[in-house]
XYZ file of C-alpha atoms in Angstrom:
320
model
C 88.915 116.055 -13.288
C 91.683 113.223 -13.592
C 91.900 111.388 -16.823
C 93.586 108.123 -17.288
C 96.900 107.756 -19.127
C 95.108 106.805 -22.340
C 92.628 109.480 -22.087
C 95.649 111.794 -21.591
C 97.451 110.526 -24.880
C 94.337 110.847 -26.722
C 93.891 114.272 -25.738
C 97.553 115.137 -26.403
C 96.987 113.636 -30.171
C 94.259 115.753 -30.770
C 95.810 118.798 -29.632
C 98.776 118.097 -31.947
C 96.416 117.500 -34.847
C 94.538 120.895 -34.249
C 91.197 119.781 -32.795
C 91.611 122.402 -30.004
C 92.605 125.901 -30.572
C 95.205 127.307 -28.276
C 92.769 128.875 -25.937
C 90.612 125.972 -25.445
C 93.880 123.540 -25.089
C 95.201 126.093 -22.022
C 91.678 126.025 -20.660
C 91.662 122.225 -20.566
C 95.390 122.164 -18.838
C 94.264 124.607 -16.235
C 91.099 122.949 -15.289
C 92.180 119.140 -15.523
C 95.162 117.181 -14.586
C 96.881 116.405 -17.682
C 100.306 115.399 -15.767
C 100.715 112.729 -13.327
C 100.635 113.850 -9.760
C 102.589 112.323 -6.999
C 100.074 109.916 -5.957
C 100.094 108.570 -9.498
C 104.031 108.239 -9.426
C 103.809 106.640 -5.888
C 101.232 103.994 -7.388
C 103.687 103.497 -10.377
C 106.556 102.699 -7.981
C 104.491 100.668 -5.617
C 103.381 98.506 -8.614
C 107.115 98.159 -9.937
C 108.331 97.245 -6.162
C 105.774 94.632 -5.753
C 106.419 92.869 -9.024
C 109.987 93.304 -8.604
C 110.006 91.759 -4.895
C 107.843 88.658 -6.393
C 110.209 87.998 -9.145
C 113.232 88.570 -6.685
C 111.619 85.878 -4.414
C 111.218 83.320 -7.101
C 114.626 83.760 -8.977
C 116.486 84.164 -5.567
C 115.097 80.866 -4.427
C 116.602 79.295 -7.586
C 119.782 80.908 -7.478
C 120.286 80.205 -3.968
C 119.714 76.361 -4.749
C 122.016 76.198 -7.542
C 124.842 78.243 -5.649
C 124.530 75.768 -2.697
C 123.422 72.667 -4.412
C 126.520 70.523 -3.403
C 126.308 71.459 -0.050
C 122.597 70.883 0.793
C 120.686 67.432 1.213
C 118.055 66.697 -1.026
C 115.474 67.059 1.887
C 116.775 70.399 2.477
C 116.238 71.489 -0.877
C 112.978 70.205 -1.147
C 111.931 71.647 2.011
C 113.257 75.015 1.088
C 111.238 75.244 -2.352
C 108.316 73.828 -0.903
C 108.214 75.930 2.113
C 108.584 78.895 0.099
C 105.852 78.045 -2.483
C 103.759 77.306 0.721
C 104.467 80.603 2.175
C 103.725 82.604 -0.809
C 100.486 80.614 -1.055
C 99.439 81.778 2.263
C 100.725 85.172 1.699
C 98.384 85.321 -1.474
C 95.446 84.406 0.794
C 96.560 87.124 3.524
C 96.674 89.751 0.408
C 92.919 88.925 -0.671
C 92.062 92.764 -0.288
C 95.348 94.064 -2.142
C 94.844 92.767 -5.613
C 97.996 94.138 -6.658
C 100.246 92.718 -4.479
C 98.061 89.581 -4.509
C 98.546 89.221 -8.413
C 102.260 89.562 -7.828
C 102.578 86.993 -5.251
C 100.476 84.439 -7.224
C 103.116 84.906 -10.402
C 105.814 84.411 -7.870
C 104.163 81.197 -6.892
C 104.025 80.168 -10.798
C 107.446 80.797 -11.061
C 108.306 78.660 -7.890
C 106.119 75.896 -9.134
C 108.456 75.579 -12.055
C 111.471 75.440 -10.127
C 110.180 72.824 -7.541
C 109.394 70.790 -10.706
C 112.889 70.954 -12.130
C 114.332 70.330 -8.594
C 112.281 67.115 -8.139
C 113.542 66.043 -11.639
C 116.874 66.787 -11.040
C 117.207 64.782 -7.483
C 115.312 61.943 -8.290
C 116.515 61.865 -11.984
C 112.731 60.823 -13.149
C 114.168 60.683 -16.759
C 111.302 62.718 -17.705
C 111.902 64.820 -21.222
C 112.118 68.705 -21.068
C 108.924 68.777 -22.685
C 107.070 67.019 -19.952
C 108.424 69.121 -17.555
C 107.102 72.303 -19.331
C 103.744 70.457 -19.821
C 103.247 69.763 -15.890
C 104.517 73.269 -15.405
C 101.968 74.760 -17.597
C 99.169 72.754 -16.207
C 100.260 73.138 -12.337
C 100.342 77.066 -13.296
C 96.669 77.047 -14.560
C 95.356 77.583 -11.026
C 97.531 80.447 -10.240
C 96.873 82.111 -13.236
C 92.953 81.657 -13.142
C 93.512 83.222 -9.484
C 95.487 85.898 -10.298
C 93.861 87.181 -13.382
C 97.043 88.948 -14.361
C 98.458 89.521 -17.782
C 101.953 88.516 -16.362
C 100.813 85.197 -15.159
C 98.965 84.403 -18.376
C 101.839 85.521 -20.537
C 104.203 83.180 -18.649
C 101.538 80.327 -18.940
C 101.410 81.054 -22.863
C 105.344 81.151 -23.201
C 105.628 77.601 -21.042
C 102.998 75.943 -22.935
C 104.490 77.009 -26.255
C 107.865 75.577 -25.188
C 106.305 72.429 -24.223
C 104.796 71.881 -27.590
C 108.147 73.126 -29.470
C 110.273 70.668 -27.380
C 107.675 68.012 -28.236
C 107.928 68.640 -31.829
C 111.739 68.786 -31.677
C 111.956 65.367 -30.206
C 109.647 64.199 -32.727
C 111.887 65.388 -35.313
C 109.587 67.458 -37.182
C 109.783 71.157 -38.443
C 112.605 71.749 -40.628
C 113.771 68.047 -40.364
C 110.279 67.105 -41.713
C 108.672 69.931 -42.873
C 105.837 68.268 -44.914
C 104.501 66.806 -41.540
C 101.233 67.870 -40.502
C 102.352 68.035 -37.004
C 103.983 71.486 -38.004
C 100.607 73.053 -37.749
C 100.227 72.138 -33.828
C 101.860 75.527 -33.045
C 99.545 77.347 -35.116
C 96.279 75.561 -33.981
C 97.224 75.962 -30.454
C 98.109 79.712 -30.543
C 94.962 80.433 -32.672
C 92.943 78.566 -29.740
C 94.828 80.941 -27.272
C 94.100 83.818 -29.430
C 90.361 82.946 -29.595
C 90.259 82.253 -25.914
C 91.821 85.712 -24.760
C 89.866 87.554 -27.315
C 86.187 86.198 -26.356
C 86.894 85.535 -22.457
C 89.313 88.380 -21.602
C 86.944 89.964 -19.056
C 86.496 86.743 -17.313
C 90.296 85.698 -17.242
C 91.930 89.050 -16.619
C 91.211 91.817 -14.021
C 92.192 94.539 -16.398
C 91.665 93.188 -20.084
C 94.784 94.024 -22.348
C 95.107 93.501 -25.853
C 98.521 92.686 -26.015
C 97.909 89.034 -24.663
C 95.793 88.767 -27.831
C 98.447 90.211 -29.984
C 101.258 87.929 -28.609
C 99.271 84.956 -29.417
C 98.479 85.855 -33.043
C 102.151 86.989 -33.337
C 103.342 83.459 -32.322
C 100.619 81.717 -34.477
C 102.027 83.666 -37.361
C 105.803 83.244 -36.514
C 105.398 79.719 -36.128
C 104.798 79.183 -39.924
C 106.578 82.184 -41.406
C 109.818 80.547 -41.523
C 108.594 77.895 -43.581
C 106.459 80.075 -45.718
C 109.661 82.042 -46.809
C 111.370 78.555 -47.652
C 108.481 77.195 -49.595
C 109.583 78.791 -52.762
C 112.787 77.133 -52.537
C 111.659 73.669 -51.247
C 108.133 72.270 -52.028
C 108.109 70.304 -48.998
C 107.223 73.543 -47.125
C 103.993 74.441 -49.072
C 102.104 73.496 -45.781
C 103.556 76.429 -43.780
C 103.004 78.844 -47.195
C 99.222 77.704 -47.283
C 98.965 78.027 -43.349
C 100.565 81.673 -43.376
C 98.360 82.523 -46.338
C 95.242 81.428 -44.467
C 96.220 83.282 -41.396
C 96.567 86.500 -43.343
C 93.624 85.934 -45.445
C 91.376 85.737 -41.993
C 93.681 88.351 -39.844
C 93.864 91.016 -42.175
C 90.306 91.461 -42.698
C 89.678 91.101 -38.756
C 92.108 93.762 -38.167
C 90.671 96.037 -40.619
C 86.950 95.365 -40.156
C 86.646 93.741 -36.877
C 88.526 95.185 -34.142
C 90.874 97.753 -35.482
C 94.376 96.339 -34.616
C 97.122 98.170 -36.335
C 100.029 96.234 -34.554
C 98.887 92.967 -35.588
C 97.923 94.181 -39.113
C 101.741 95.781 -39.195
C 103.059 92.302 -38.549
C 101.039 90.488 -41.167
C 101.748 92.929 -43.821
C 105.492 93.061 -43.308
C 105.425 89.591 -43.114
C 103.752 89.807 -46.766
C 106.852 92.088 -47.963
C 109.152 89.166 -46.745
C 107.296 86.557 -48.252
C 107.195 88.238 -51.890
C 110.846 89.159 -51.479
C 111.620 85.503 -50.885
C 109.455 84.556 -54.130
C 111.134 87.203 -56.153
C 114.461 85.629 -55.115
C 113.236 82.374 -56.523
C 111.817 83.808 -59.794
C 115.001 85.825 -60.488
C 117.634 83.511 -59.114
C 119.113 83.170 -62.813
C 119.833 86.950 -62.785
C 123.272 88.345 -61.710
C 124.096 88.521 -58.173
C 124.354 92.320 -58.483
C 121.005 92.897 -59.999
C 119.172 90.203 -57.935
C 120.208 91.657 -54.435
C 119.483 95.215 -55.690
C 116.032 94.266 -57.107
C 115.150 92.516 -53.942
C 116.676 95.601 -51.931
C 114.392 97.957 -53.994
C 110.908 95.406 -53.410
C 111.687 95.553 -49.496
C 112.356 99.330 -49.441
C 109.271 99.962 -51.762
C 107.128 97.460 -49.925
C 108.009 98.612 -46.589
C 107.333 102.261 -47.451
C 103.910 101.268 -49.093
C 103.091 99.482 -45.806
C 104.176 102.277 -43.476
C 102.387 104.950 -45.145
C 99.229 102.765 -45.196
C 99.466 102.268 -41.745
C 99.993 105.711 -40.707
C 96.809 106.555 -42.722
C 94.844 104.070 -40.612
C 96.396 105.480 -37.521
C 95.202 109.136 -38.506
C 91.620 107.857 -39.233
C 91.519 105.815 -36.154
C 92.657 108.814 -33.947
């Protein structure tokens, strides 16, 4: 019998925890393939080669144009970029029966689309802001991501969308310049929507659903308000971010415990709580001598981190 990689890891953990006797484990290893064979190694190398080739095509075109920028006419530049995009699109259609190669080529199409937009903006000096470039790129990338149903394509789309919003917020002078502005909650709202989207529709959006896309969007939602939450005890203008962080953890921790048991997301929230409490203690104890203050904060960080780690290890053992 051939087990998947996740199943092999599970069997190995059970063996380490003593669920199998020595004879049972020996029989299991003799009658089942617990080590990768040559076909699996070949499949892994094939996947790496295909994805590396797709990224090399996209990045190679970008560097080629950058290096030869002064020696090429604008029409030649646009023709090369558009020709590469057209060729990769036709290749994706031709590779309809090969899901791996098709997903990799569509990922390359997503990269080349962004390069083509940047090229048009540079040649014709459209005057568009950087956030508009990223926003249009995310919009035009969406069909590639829907067709590819690939985690890599969706991750690129999520990052570009967040970059577009981040550049727009920077242009409108929010964030640390105007921390009380409600617009600072837009990244939280965006990534929460993406979190719910990938959590509820992963089977439709992905060929092989993966938890890490949900984790990335959850992490982005938390990280977008964590700096403000740390500053809230020193500047009341950041209270909005502190409340948003508290709301995320109040909803996220029970979900990670009682909903889908997700220890990585739970760990991020708990360790962020250690950091926020450390910031609060620093504000309360700021009148103390510097030596006592820093040693007290260090003691809390060590103690809090140890308690969180012990609890997470206990949950991990219960889960497995």
